[in-house]
Structures are given as structure tokens and as C-alpha cells.
PDB file of C-alpha atoms in Angstrom:
ATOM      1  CA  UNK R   1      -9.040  -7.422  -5.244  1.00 53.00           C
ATOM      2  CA  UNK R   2      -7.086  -9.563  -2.318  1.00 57.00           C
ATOM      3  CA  UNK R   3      -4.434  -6.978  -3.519  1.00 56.00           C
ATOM      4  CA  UNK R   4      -5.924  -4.013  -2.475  1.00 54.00           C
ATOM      5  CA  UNK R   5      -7.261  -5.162   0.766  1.00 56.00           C
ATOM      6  CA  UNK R   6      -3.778  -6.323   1.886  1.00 56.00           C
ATOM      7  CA  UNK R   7      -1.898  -3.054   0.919  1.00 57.00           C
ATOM      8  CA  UNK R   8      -2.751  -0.962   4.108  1.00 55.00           C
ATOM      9  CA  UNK R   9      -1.989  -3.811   5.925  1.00 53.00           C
ATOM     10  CA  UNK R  10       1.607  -4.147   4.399  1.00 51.00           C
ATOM     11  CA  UNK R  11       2.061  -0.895   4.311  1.00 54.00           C
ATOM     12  CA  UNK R  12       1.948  -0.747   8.351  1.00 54.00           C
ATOM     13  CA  UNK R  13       3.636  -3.750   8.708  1.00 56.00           C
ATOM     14  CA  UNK R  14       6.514  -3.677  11.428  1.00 63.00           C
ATOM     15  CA  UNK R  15      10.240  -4.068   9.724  1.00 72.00           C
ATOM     16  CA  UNK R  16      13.144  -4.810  11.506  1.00 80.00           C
ATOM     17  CA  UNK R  17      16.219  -2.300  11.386  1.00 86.00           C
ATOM     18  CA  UNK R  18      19.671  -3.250  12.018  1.00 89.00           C
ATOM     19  CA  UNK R  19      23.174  -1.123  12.053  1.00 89.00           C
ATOM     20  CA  UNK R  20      25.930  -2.629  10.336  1.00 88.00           C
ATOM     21  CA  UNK R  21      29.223  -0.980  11.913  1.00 86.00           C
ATOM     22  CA  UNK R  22      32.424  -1.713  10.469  1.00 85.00           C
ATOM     23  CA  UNK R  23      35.376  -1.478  12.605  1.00 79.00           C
ATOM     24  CA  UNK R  24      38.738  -2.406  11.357  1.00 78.00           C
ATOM     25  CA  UNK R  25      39.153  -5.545  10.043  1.00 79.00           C
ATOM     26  CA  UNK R  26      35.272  -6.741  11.559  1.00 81.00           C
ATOM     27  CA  UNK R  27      31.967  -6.339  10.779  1.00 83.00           C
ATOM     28  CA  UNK R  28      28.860  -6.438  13.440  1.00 84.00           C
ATOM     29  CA  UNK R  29      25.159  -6.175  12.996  1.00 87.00           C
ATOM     30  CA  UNK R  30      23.555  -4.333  15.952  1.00 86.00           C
ATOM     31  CA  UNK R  31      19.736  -5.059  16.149  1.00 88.00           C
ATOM     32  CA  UNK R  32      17.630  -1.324  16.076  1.00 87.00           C
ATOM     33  CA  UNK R  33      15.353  -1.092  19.177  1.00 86.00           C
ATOM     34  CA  UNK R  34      11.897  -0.226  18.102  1.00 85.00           C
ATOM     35  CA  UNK R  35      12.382   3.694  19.005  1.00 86.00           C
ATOM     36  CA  UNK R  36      15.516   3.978  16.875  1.00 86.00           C
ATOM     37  CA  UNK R  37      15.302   5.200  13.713  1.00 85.00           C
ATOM     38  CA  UNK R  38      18.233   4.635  10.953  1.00 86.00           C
ATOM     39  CA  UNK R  39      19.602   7.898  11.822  1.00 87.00           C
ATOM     40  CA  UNK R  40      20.877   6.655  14.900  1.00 86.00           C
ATOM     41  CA  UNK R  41      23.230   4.363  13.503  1.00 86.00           C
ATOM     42  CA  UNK R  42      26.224   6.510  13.417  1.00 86.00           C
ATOM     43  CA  UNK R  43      29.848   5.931  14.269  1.00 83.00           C
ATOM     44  CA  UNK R  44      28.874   7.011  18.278  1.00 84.00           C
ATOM     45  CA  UNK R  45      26.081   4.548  18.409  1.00 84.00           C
ATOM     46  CA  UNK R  46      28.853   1.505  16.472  1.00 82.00           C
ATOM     47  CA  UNK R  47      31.578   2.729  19.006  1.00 80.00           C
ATOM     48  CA  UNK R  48      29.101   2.458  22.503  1.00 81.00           C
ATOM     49  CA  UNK R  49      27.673  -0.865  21.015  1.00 77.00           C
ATOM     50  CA  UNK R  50      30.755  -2.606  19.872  1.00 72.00           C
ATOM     51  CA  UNK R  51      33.370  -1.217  22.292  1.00 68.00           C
ATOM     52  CA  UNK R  52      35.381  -1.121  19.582  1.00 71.00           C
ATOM     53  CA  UNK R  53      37.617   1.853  18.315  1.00 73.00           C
ATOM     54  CA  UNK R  54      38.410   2.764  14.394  1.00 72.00           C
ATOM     55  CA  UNK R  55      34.822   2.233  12.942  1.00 75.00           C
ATOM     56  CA  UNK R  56      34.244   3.816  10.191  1.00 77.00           C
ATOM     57  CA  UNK R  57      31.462   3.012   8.224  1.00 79.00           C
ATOM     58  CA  UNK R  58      27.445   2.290   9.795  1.00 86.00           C
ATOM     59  CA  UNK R  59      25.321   1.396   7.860  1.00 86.00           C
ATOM     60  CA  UNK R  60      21.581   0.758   8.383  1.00 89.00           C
ATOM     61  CA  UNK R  61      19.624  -1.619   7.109  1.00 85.00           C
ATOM     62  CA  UNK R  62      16.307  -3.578   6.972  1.00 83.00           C
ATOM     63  CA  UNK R  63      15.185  -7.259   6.642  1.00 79.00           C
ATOM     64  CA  UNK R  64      12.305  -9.311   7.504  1.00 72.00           C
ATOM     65  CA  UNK R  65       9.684  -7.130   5.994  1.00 75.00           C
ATOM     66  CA  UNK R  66       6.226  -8.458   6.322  1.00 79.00           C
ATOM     67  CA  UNK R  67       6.110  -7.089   2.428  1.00 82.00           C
ATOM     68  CA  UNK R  68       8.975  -9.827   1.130  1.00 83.00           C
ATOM     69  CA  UNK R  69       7.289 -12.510   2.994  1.00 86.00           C
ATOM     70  CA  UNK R  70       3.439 -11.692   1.807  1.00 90.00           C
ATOM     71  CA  UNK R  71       5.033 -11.863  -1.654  1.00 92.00           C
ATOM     72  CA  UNK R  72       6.832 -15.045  -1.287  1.00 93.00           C
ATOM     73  CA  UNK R  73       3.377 -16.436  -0.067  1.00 94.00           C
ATOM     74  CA  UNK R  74       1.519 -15.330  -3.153  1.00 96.00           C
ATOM     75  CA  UNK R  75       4.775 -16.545  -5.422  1.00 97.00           C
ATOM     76  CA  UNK R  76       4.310 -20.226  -3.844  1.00 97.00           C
ATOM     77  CA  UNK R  77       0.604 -20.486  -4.323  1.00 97.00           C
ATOM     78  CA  UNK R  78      -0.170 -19.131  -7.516  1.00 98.00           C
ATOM     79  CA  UNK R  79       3.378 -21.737  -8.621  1.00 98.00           C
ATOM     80  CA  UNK R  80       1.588 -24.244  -6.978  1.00 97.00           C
ATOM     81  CA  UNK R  81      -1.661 -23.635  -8.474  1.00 96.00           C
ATOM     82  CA  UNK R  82      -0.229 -23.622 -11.765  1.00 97.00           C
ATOM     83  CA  UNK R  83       1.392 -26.938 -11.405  1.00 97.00           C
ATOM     84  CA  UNK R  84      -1.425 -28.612 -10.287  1.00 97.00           C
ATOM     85  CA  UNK R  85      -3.563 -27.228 -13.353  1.00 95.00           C
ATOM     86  CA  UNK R  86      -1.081 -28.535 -15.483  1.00 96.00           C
ATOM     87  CA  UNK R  87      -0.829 -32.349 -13.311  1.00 96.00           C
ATOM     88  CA  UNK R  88      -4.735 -32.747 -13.593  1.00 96.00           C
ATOM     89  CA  UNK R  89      -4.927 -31.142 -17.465  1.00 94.00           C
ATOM     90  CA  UNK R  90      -4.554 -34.563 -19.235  1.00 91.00           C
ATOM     91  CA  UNK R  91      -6.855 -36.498 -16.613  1.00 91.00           C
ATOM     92  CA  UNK R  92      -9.312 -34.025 -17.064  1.00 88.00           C
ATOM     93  CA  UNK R  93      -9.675 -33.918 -21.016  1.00 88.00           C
ATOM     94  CA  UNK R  94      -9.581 -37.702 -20.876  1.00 87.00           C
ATOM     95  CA  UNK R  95     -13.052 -37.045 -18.611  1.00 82.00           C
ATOM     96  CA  UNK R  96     -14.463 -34.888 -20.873  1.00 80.00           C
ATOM     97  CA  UNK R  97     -13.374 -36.844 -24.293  1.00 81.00           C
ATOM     98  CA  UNK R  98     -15.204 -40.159 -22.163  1.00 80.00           C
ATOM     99  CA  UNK R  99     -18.086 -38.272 -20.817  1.00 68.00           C
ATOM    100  CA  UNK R 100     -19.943 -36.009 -23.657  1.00 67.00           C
ATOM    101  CA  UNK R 101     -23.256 -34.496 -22.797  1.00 68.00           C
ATOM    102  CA  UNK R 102     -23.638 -32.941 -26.119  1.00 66.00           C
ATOM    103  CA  UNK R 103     -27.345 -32.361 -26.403  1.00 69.00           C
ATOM    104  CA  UNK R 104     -28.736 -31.301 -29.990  1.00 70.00           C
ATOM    105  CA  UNK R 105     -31.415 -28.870 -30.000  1.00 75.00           C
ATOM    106  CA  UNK R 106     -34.949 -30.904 -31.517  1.00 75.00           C
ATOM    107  CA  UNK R 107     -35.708 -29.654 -35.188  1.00 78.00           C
ATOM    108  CA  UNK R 108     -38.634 -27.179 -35.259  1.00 76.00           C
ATOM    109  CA  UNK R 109     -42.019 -28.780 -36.874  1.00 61.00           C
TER     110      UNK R 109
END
């Protein structure tokens, strides 16, 4: 259910885009403002923001998604969960095996 509720919310979520332009013999990663898209990393756009002649290869890319991190989260607690389930398992059949409230139902007369 906690799925489903976060999904729209994910789905908005803001990601950051970055243009990896290659030039030569070096690699830079140009951060995306938030009105570029990934078509605008191009060889012009690696060339004006690298001053750099001979690149040859942009790429775009994206990192930091709200997704990845939302998933993380849930990977870490349900772990967690888990390992404290199996810390407390013995202590808490020891309770029960000390502790029985068995009651017997009275014979009918």
C-alpha cells in the first residue's frame, strides 16, 4: 500500500542531468540547468562549456534520482527489520517456553 502512495510522488521527483563531453585526452561533467533537456548536450554546448576544441563524444546522463534513494531507504529498513527479528527470535521463544497461558476448555457436565 505505502507503494502505491509513493509512486506519483517518485514519479515527479526532480533528477539531476549532467553532460559528459569528451575532448581529447579529458573528460568533463557539465551540470544541466533545470531548462536543459539531454538534447542539449551536443558537441556546441561541450565546446562553449569547456573551451576546449576536438570533443567528440557528449553524453548525457542522470544521477541522484529521488527513485534510487527511496529504494535504498526501503532496502535498509526492511534489512534492518529482518535482523532484528532474527536478534530477538531466541529471547522471545525462551518467553513463551517460560510463560504458558495454555488454558483447557472445562469438560461439559
Amino acid at each position: 500500500m505505502i507503494i502505491f502512495a509513493i509512486t506519483p510522488i517518485v514519479q515527479t521527483a526532480d533528477v539531476r542531468s549532467f553532460c559528459k563531453c569528451v575532448c581529447e585526452e579529458n573528460s568533463t561533467i557539465v551540470p544541466l540547468r533545470i531548462d536543459q533537456t539531454c538534447s542539449d548536450c551536443n558537441i556546441a554546448f561541450c565546446k562553449g562549456n569547456t573551451s576546449k576544441e576536438g570533443c567528440e563524444i557528449p553524453t548525457c546522463f542522470q544521477r541522484d534520482s529521488y527513485k534510487d534513494e527511496i529504494i535504498v531507504y526501503f532496502y535498509i529498513i526492511i534489512t534492518s527489520g529482518l535482523l532484528l527479528i532474527a536478534l530477538t527470535n531466541p529471547y522471545i521463544k525462551k518467553w513463551i517456553r517460560t510463560n504458558p497461558h495454555v488454558y483447557t476448555s472445562m469438560p461439559n457436565s
